[in-house]
Coordinates of C-alpha atoms in Angstrom, one line a residue:
X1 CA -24.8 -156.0 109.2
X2 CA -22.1 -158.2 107.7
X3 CA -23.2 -157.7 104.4
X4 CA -22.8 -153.8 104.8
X5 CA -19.2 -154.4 106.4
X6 CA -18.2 -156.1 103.2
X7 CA -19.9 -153.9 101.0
X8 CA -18.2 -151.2 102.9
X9 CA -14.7 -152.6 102.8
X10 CA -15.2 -153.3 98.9
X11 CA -16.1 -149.2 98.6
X12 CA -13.2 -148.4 100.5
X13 CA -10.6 -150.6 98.6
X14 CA -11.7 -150.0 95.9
X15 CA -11.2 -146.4 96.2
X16 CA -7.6 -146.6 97.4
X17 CA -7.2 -148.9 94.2
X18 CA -8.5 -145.8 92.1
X19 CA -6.2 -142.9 94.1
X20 CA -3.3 -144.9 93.2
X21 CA -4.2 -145.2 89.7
X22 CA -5.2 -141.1 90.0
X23 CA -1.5 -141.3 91.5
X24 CA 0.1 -142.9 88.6
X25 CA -1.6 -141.5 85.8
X26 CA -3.0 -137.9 86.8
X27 CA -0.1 -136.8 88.8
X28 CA 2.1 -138.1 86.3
X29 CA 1.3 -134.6 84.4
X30 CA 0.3 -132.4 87.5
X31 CA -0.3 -132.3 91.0
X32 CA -2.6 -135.0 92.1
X33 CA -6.2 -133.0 92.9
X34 CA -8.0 -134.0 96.5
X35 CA -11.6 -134.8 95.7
X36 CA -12.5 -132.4 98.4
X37 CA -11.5 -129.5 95.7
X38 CA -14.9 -130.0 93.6
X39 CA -18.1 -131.3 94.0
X40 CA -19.6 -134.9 92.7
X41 CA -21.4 -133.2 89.8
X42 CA -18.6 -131.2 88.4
X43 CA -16.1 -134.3 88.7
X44 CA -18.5 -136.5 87.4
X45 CA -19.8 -134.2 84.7
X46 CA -16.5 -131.7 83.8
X47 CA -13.2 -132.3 85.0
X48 CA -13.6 -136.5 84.6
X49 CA -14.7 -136.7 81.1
X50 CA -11.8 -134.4 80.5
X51 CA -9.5 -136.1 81.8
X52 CA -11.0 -139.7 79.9
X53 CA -10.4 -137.9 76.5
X54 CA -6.4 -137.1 77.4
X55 CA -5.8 -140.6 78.4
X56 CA -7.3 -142.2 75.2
X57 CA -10.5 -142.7 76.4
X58 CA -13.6 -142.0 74.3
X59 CA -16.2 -140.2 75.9
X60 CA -20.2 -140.1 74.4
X61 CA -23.0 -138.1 76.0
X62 CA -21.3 -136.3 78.7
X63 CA -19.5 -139.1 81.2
X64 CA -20.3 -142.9 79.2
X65 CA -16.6 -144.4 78.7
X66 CA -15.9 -146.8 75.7
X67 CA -12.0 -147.8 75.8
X68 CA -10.4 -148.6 72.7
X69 CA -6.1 -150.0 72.0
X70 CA -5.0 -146.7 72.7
X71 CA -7.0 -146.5 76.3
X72 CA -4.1 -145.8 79.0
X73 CA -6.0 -147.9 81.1
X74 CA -8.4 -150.4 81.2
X75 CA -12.3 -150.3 81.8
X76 CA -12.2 -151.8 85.1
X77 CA -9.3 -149.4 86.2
X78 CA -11.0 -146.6 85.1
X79 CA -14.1 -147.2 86.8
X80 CA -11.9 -147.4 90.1
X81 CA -10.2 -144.1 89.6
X82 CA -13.7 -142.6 88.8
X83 CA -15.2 -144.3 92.0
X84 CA -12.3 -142.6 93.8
X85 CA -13.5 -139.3 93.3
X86 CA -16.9 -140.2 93.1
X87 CA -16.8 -141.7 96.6
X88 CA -14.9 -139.0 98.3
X89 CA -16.0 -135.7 96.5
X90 CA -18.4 -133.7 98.1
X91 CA -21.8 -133.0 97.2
X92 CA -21.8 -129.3 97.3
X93 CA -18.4 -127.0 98.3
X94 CA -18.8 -124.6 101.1
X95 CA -17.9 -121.2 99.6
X96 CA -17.3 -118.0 101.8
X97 CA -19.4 -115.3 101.2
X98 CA -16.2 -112.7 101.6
X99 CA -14.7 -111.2 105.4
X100 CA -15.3 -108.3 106.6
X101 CA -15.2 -105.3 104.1
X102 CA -15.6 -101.6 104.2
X103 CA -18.1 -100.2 101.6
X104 CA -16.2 -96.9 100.4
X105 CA -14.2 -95.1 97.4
X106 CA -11.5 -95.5 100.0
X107 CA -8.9 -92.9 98.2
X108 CA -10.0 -93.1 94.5
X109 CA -12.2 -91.4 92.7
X110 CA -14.4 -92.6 89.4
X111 CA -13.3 -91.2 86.1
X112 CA -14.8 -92.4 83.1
X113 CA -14.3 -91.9 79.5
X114 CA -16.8 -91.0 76.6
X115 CA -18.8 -94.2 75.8
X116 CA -20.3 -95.2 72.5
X117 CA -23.9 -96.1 73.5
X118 CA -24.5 -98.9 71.5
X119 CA -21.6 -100.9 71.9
X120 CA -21.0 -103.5 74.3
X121 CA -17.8 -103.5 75.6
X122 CA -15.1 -106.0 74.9
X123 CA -12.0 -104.4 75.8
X124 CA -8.9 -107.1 76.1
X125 CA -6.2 -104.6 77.2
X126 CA -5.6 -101.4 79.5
X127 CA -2.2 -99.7 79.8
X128 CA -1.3 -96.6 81.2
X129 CA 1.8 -94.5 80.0
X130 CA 2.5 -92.4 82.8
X131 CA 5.1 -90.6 80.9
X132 CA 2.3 -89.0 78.3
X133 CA -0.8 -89.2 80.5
X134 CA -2.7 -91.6 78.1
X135 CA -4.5 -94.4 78.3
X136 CA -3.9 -97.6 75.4
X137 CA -6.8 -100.1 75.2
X138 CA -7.8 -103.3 72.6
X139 CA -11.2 -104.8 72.1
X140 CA -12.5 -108.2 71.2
X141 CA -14.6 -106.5 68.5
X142 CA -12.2 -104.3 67.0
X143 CA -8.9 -105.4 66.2
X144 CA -6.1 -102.6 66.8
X145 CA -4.6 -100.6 69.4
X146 CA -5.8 -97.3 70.4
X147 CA -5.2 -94.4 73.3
X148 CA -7.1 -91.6 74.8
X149 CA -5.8 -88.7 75.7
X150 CA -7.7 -87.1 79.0
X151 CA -10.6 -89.8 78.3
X152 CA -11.7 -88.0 75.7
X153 CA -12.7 -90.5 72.6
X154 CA -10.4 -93.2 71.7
X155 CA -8.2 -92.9 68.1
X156 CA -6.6 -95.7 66.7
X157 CA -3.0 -96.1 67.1
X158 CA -2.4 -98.9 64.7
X159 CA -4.7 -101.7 63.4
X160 CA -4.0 -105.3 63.9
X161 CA -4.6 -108.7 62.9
X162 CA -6.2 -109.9 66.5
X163 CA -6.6 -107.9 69.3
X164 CA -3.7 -106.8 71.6
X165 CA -3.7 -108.3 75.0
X166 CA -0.3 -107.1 76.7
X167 CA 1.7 -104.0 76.2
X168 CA 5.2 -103.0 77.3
X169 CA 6.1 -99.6 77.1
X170 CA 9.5 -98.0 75.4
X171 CA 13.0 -98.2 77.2
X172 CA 15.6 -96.1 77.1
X173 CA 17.5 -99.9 75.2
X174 CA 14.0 -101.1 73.6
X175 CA 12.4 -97.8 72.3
X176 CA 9.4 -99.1 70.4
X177 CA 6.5 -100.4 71.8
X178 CA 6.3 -104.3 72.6
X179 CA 2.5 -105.4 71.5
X180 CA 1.2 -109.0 72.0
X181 CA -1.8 -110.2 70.0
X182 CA -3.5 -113.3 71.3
X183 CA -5.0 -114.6 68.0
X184 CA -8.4 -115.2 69.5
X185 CA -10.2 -116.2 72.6
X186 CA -10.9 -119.4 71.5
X187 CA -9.2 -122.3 73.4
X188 CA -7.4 -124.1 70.1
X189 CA -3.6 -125.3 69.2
X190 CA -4.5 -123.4 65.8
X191 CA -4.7 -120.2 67.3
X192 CA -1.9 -118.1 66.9
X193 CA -1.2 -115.1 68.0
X194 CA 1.6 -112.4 66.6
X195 CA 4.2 -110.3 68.4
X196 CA 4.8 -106.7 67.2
X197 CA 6.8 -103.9 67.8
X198 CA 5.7 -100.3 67.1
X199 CA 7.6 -96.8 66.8
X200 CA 5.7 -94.4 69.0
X201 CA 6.3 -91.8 66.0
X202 CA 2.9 -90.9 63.6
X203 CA 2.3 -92.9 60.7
X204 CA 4.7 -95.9 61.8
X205 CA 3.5 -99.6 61.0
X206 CA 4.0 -102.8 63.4
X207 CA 7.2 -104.3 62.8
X208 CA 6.1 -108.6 63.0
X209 CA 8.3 -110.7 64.9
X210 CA 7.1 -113.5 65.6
X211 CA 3.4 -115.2 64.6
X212 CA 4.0 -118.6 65.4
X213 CA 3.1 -119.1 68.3
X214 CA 0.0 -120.8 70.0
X215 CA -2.2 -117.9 72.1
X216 CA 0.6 -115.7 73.3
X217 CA -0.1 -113.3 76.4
X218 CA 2.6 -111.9 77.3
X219 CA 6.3 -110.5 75.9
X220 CA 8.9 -108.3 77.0
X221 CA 12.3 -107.4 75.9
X222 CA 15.3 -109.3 77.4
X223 CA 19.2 -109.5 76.5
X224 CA 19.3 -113.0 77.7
X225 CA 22.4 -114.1 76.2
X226 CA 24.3 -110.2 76.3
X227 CA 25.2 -110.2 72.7
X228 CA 23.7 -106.7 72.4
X229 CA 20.9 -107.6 70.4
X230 CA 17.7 -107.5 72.6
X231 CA 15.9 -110.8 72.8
X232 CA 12.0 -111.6 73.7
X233 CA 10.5 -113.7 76.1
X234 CA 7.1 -114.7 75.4
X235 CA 4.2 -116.3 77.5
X236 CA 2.2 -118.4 74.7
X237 CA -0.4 -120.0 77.0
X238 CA -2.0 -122.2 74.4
X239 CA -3.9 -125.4 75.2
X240 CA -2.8 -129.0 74.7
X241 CA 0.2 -127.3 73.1
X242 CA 2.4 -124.3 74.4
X243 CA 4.8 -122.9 76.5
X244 CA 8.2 -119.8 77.8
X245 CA 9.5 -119.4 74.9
X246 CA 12.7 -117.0 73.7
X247 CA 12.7 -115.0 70.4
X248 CA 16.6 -114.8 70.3
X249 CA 17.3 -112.5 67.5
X250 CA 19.9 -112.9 64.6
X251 CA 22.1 -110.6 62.4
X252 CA 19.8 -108.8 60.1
X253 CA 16.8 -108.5 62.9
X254 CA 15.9 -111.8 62.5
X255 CA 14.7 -114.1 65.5
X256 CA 14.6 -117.5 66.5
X257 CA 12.4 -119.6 68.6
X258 CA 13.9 -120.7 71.7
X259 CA 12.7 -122.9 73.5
X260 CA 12.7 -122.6 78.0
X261 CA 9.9 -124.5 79.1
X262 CA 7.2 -126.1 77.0
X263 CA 4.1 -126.7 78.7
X264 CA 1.1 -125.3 78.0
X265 CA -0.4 -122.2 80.4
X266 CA 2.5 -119.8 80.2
X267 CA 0.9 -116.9 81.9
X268 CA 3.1 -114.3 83.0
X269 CA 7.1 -113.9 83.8
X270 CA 8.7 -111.3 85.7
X271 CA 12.5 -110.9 84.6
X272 CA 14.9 -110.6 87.6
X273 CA 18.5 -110.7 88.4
X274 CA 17.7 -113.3 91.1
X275 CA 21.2 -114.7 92.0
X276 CA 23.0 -111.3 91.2
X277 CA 25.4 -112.6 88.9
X278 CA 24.9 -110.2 86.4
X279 CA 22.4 -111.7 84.0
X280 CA 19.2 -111.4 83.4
X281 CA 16.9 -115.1 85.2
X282 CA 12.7 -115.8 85.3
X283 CA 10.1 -116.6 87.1
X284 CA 7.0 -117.5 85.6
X285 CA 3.8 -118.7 86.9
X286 CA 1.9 -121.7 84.5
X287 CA -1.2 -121.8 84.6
X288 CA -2.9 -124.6 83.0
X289 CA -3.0 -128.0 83.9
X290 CA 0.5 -128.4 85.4
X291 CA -0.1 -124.5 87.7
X292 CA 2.8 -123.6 89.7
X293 CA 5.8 -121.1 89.5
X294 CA 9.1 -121.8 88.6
X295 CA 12.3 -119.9 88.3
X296 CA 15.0 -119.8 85.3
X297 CA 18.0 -119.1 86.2
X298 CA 20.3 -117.7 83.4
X299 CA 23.6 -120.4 82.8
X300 CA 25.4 -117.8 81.0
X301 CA 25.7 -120.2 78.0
X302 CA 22.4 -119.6 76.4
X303 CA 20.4 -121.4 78.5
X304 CA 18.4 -122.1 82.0
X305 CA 18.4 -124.2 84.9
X306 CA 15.0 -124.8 86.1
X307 CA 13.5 -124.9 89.6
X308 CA 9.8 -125.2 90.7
X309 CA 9.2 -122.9 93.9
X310 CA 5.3 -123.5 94.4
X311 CA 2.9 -126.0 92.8
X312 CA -0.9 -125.9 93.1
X313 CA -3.7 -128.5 92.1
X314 CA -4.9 -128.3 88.7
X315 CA -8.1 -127.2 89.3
X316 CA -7.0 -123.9 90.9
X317 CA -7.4 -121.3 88.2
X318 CA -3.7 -119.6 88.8
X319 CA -4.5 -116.3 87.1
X320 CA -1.6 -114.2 88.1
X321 CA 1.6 -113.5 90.4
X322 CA 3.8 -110.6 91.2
X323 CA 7.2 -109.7 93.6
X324 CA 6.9 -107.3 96.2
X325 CA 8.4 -107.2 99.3
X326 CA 5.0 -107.4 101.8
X327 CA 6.7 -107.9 105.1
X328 CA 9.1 -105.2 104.5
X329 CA 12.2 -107.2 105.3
X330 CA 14.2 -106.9 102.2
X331 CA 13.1 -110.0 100.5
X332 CA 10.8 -110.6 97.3
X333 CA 7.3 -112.4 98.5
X334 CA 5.3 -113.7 96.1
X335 CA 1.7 -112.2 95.4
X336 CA -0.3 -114.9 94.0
X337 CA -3.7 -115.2 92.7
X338 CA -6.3 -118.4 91.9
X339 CA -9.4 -117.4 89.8
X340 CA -10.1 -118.6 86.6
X341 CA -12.9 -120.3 86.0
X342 CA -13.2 -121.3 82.4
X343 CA -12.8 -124.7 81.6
X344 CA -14.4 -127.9 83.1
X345 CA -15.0 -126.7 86.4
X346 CA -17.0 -123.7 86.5
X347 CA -18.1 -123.0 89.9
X348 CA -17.4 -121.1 92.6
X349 CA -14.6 -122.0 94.5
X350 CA -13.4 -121.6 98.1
X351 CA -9.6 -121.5 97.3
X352 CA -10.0 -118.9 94.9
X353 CA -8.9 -115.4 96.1
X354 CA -5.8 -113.3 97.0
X355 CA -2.8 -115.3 98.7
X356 CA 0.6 -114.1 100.1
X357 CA 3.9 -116.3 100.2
X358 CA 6.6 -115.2 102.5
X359 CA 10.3 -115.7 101.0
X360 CA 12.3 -117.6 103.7
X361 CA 15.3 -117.7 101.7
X362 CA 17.0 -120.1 99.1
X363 CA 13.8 -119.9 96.7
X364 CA 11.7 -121.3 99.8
X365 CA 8.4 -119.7 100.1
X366 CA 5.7 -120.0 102.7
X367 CA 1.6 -119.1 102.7
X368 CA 1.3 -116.0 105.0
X369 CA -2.3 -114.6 103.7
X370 CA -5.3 -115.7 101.9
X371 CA -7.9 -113.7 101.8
X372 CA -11.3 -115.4 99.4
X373 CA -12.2 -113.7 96.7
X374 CA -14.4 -115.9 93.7
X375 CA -13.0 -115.7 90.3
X376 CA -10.2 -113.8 91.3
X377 CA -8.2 -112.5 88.4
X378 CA -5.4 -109.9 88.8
X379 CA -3.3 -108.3 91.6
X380 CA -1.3 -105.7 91.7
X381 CA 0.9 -104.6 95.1
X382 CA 1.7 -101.0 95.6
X383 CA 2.0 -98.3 98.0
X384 CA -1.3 -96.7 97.4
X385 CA -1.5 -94.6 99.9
X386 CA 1.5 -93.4 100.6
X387 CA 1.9 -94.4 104.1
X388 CA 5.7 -96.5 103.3
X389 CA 4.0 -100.3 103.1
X390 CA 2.5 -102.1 100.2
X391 CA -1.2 -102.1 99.5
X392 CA -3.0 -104.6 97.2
X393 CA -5.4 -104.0 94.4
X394 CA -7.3 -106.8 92.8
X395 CA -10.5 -108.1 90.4
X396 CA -11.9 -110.8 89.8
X397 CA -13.3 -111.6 86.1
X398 CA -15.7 -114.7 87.7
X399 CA -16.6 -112.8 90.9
X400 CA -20.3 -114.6 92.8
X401 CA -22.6 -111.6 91.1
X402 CA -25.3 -112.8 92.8
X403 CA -24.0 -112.6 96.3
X404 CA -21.0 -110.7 95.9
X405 CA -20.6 -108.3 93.1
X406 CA -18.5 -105.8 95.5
X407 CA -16.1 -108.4 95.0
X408 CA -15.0 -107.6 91.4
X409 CA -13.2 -104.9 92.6
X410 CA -11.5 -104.6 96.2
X411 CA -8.6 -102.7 97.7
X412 CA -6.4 -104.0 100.7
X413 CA -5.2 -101.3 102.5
X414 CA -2.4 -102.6 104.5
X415 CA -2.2 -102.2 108.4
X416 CA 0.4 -103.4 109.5
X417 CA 2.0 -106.8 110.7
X418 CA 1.3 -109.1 112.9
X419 CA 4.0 -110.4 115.7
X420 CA 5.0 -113.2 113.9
X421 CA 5.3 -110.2 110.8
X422 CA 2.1 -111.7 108.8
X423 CA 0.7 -108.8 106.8
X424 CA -2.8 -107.2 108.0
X425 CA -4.8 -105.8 105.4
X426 CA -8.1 -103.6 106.0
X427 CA -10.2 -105.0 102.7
X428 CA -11.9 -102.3 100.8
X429 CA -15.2 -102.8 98.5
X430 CA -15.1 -99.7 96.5
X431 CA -18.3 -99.7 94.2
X432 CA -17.3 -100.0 91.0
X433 CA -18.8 -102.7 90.2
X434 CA -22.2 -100.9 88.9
X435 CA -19.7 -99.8 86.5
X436 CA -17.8 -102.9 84.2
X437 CA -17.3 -106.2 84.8
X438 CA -13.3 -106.3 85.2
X439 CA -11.3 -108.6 83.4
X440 CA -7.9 -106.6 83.1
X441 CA -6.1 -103.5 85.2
X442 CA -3.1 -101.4 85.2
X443 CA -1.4 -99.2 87.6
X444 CA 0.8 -96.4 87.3
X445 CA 0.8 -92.3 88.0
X446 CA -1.7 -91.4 85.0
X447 CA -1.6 -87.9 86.2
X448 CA 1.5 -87.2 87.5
X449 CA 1.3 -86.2 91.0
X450 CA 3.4 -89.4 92.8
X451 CA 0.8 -91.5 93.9
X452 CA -0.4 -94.6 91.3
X453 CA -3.8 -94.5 89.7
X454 CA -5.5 -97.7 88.9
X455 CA -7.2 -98.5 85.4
X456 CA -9.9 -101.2 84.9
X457 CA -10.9 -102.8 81.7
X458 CA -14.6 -103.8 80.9
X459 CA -15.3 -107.2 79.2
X460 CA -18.9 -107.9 79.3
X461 CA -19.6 -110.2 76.2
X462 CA -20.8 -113.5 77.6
X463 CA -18.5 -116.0 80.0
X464 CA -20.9 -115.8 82.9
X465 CA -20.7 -119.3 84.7
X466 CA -23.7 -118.1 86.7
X467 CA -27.2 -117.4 85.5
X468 CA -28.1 -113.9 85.4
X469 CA -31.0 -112.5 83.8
X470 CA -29.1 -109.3 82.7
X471 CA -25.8 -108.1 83.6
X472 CA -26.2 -105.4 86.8
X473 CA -23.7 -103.5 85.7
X474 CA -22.9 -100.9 82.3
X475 CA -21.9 -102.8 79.7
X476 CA -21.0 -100.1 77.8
X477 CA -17.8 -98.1 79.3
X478 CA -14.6 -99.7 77.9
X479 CA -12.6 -98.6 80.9
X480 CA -13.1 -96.7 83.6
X481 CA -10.0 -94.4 85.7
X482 CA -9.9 -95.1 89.3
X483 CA -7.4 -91.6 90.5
X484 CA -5.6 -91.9 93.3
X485 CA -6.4 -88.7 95.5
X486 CA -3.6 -89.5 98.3
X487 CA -1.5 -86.6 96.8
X488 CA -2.9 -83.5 95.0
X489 CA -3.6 -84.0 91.0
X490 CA -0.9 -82.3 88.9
X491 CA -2.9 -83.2 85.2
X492 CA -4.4 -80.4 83.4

């Protein structure tokens, strides 16, 4: 018995030694992550090994250490901080198999477009331009951007030296096209991906603005400064290197990196007038390592002041955000999703899904909703139906296929709010998942008639984290139409 009690007390200071070392150099770079958030195996065999190699330790056959001058730390702390998590983590996490769901096409119905038999599909990119009731898309296999018109067979727009992975449309002061090519799917510093812009007119080539930078995925005009000249603001997510980045643009339509924040996992900005001064601020949600959102506010002078509003453990998977005012009081909430599941942690998660923050005012923000959804990807808020409050669409890429395919897909019709005005939603599993596996979606009015159609792309070469014999559903069908019946269809 006394020999237990020390033992016992040796385990336990020990691990307090190692969560202050996890303190001082883990949370150093990004919030400190609970052991609770993973099980022993993936700490032991994923995420620690990781994190050995970024603090200069070499790692040899999965999870033996050798330290070297340029170690961070020593051997013995080392083994404390892995002890730590060791010590505390779980053996298995608890993951919900999904609420209560109704099984229905809600208010959509399937369209799909002519599909090459052969061909597995690999689509990157799905935009709908409401204003000409087509459809652009980008594959993986075949570099370029290309539209069809009624989904009738695809044509190419313009080719490209990697695949197009975000699209912003023409404005009445940025009439061209705004196209951003990754470079590659591959997780590398060398990667580097190009922005272009393209006149919509026959015949026209991509005018190159910028190709170097590390794995862009997003980029939209902005007149940051006002000088007339209109600007860019690009999300290069990268890997050990990236970052929000500004192409300011010279006399003689020449541009120049600026840099706003550089950190690698730059995932997507939404530009906003956010103190109503006048000028254009940020907010953009990192997701890599360091995940949180912060907010830019424009200086007037060329620059930003920076501010982080929410910060989440680096083992989250932040995968996207959005504004919309859920609790119909006047004020932006946040729409947030946690999902991807690519790196050194590939399993499911009970923290991934759909989550609601409540502005309170002053750039304070407070959980309201979460709703589980594995592998959650995308969401997109909305009035689907019509009925004057916003509705939520989402997918999920690393949705549980064994359990929970219906997942991939699922519509949250809201219902109302609670007393203490906390959004209800009635969840929807419309089966579309026999369909595509979903990795990217658009909304807007494809055909005309006031109410906003959703598009879904289909990626179905390889990233499963779970093993499947065969995928369940078409592999095939680049992108399928899912048309908003609320109002009557005005497309001929």
């Amino acid at each position: 018995m006394f020999n237990f009690s020390c033992n016992n007390n040796s385990s336990q200071e020990s691990a307090a030694q190692g969560k202050a070392l996890a303190e001082k150099y883990c949370a150093n770079c990004h919030q400190l992550p609970d052991p609770a958030l993973l099980d022993k195996s993936t700490w032991e065999n994923g995420v620690l090994p990781a994190m050995a190699e970024r603090l200069g330790i070499e790692v040899l056959e999965g999870n033996i250490y050798l330290h070297n001058q340029q170690s961070a730390l020593s051997s013995a702390d080392w083994n404390k901080l892995v002890h730590y998590y060791q010590t505390l983590a779980p053996d298995t996490l608890k993951v919900s198999n999904g609420y209560k769901q109704t099984h229905d096409w809600a208010i959509f119905e399937l369209k799909q477009p002519q599909v090459i038999p052969d061909a597995v599909s690999s689509t990157l990119l799905v935009a709908i331009d409401s204003s000409r009731q087509r459809i652009y898309t980008s594959d993986l296999e075949n570099p370029g951007l290309y539209i069809s018109n009624h989904l009738q067979q695809r044509k190419l727009v313009t080719k490209l030296p990697s695949s197009a992975i975000d699209l912003c449309f023409p404005t009445l002061k940025n009439p061209v096209l705004t196209i951003t090519s990754m470079g590659g799917m591959r997780a590398l510093d060398i990667t580097r991906g190009q922005i272009f812009t393209l006149d919509q007119k026959a015949g026209a080539n991509p005018d190159l603005i910028s190709d170097d930078l590390i794995r862009p995925i997003q980029s939209q005009p902005i007149d940051y400064n006002k000088d007339g000249l209109e600007d860019y603001l690009v999300c290069a997510f990268g890997h050990n290197r990236g970052g929000l980045y500004l192409l300011k643009q010279l006399p003689g339509h020449k541009f120049e990196k600026v840099v706003v924040r550089e950190m690698p996992g730059a995932t997507e900005s939404h530009i906003r007038d956010f103190n109503q001064d006048g000028w254009p601020d940020i907010m953009t949600l990192f997701a890599h390592g360091d995940e949180g959102i912060w907010v830019f506010i424009n200086n007037q002078k060329g620059g930003f002041s920076e501010r982080n509003i929410l910060r989440f453990p680096s083992v989250y998977g932040s995968s996207s955000f959005q504004l919309a005012d859920i609790t119909r009081d006047g004020k932006l909430d946040i729409v947030y999703t946690a999902g991807d599941n690519s790196d050194f942690s590939r399993i499911l998660k009970p923290y991934h899904g759909l989550y609601i923050f409540e502005e309170k005012g002053n750039f304070q923000f407070e959980q309201t909703y979460f709703y589980p959804i594995n592998g959650c990807t995308k969401a997109v808020a909305a009035d689907f139906d019509k009925d004057g409050d916003t509705d939520i669409a989402t997918i999920a890429f690393f949705a549980d296929f064994q359990k929970t395919p219906g997942e991939g897909f699922l519509y949250f019709e809201q219902a109302g709010l609670t007393p203490e005005k906390k959004p209800i939603f009635e969840p929807h599993a419309v089966p579309v998942n026999k369909h595509g596996r979903w990795i990217c979606m658009d909304v807007e009015d494809y055909d005309g008639d006031g109410d906003e159609d959703i598009v879904l792309g289909n990626f179905s070469k390889g990233f499963l984290n779970q093993e499947i014999s065969k995928p369940t559903w078409n592999v095939h069908v680049p992108f399928v139409l899912l048309e908003n019946n609320t109002l009557p269809a005005k497309l001929q």
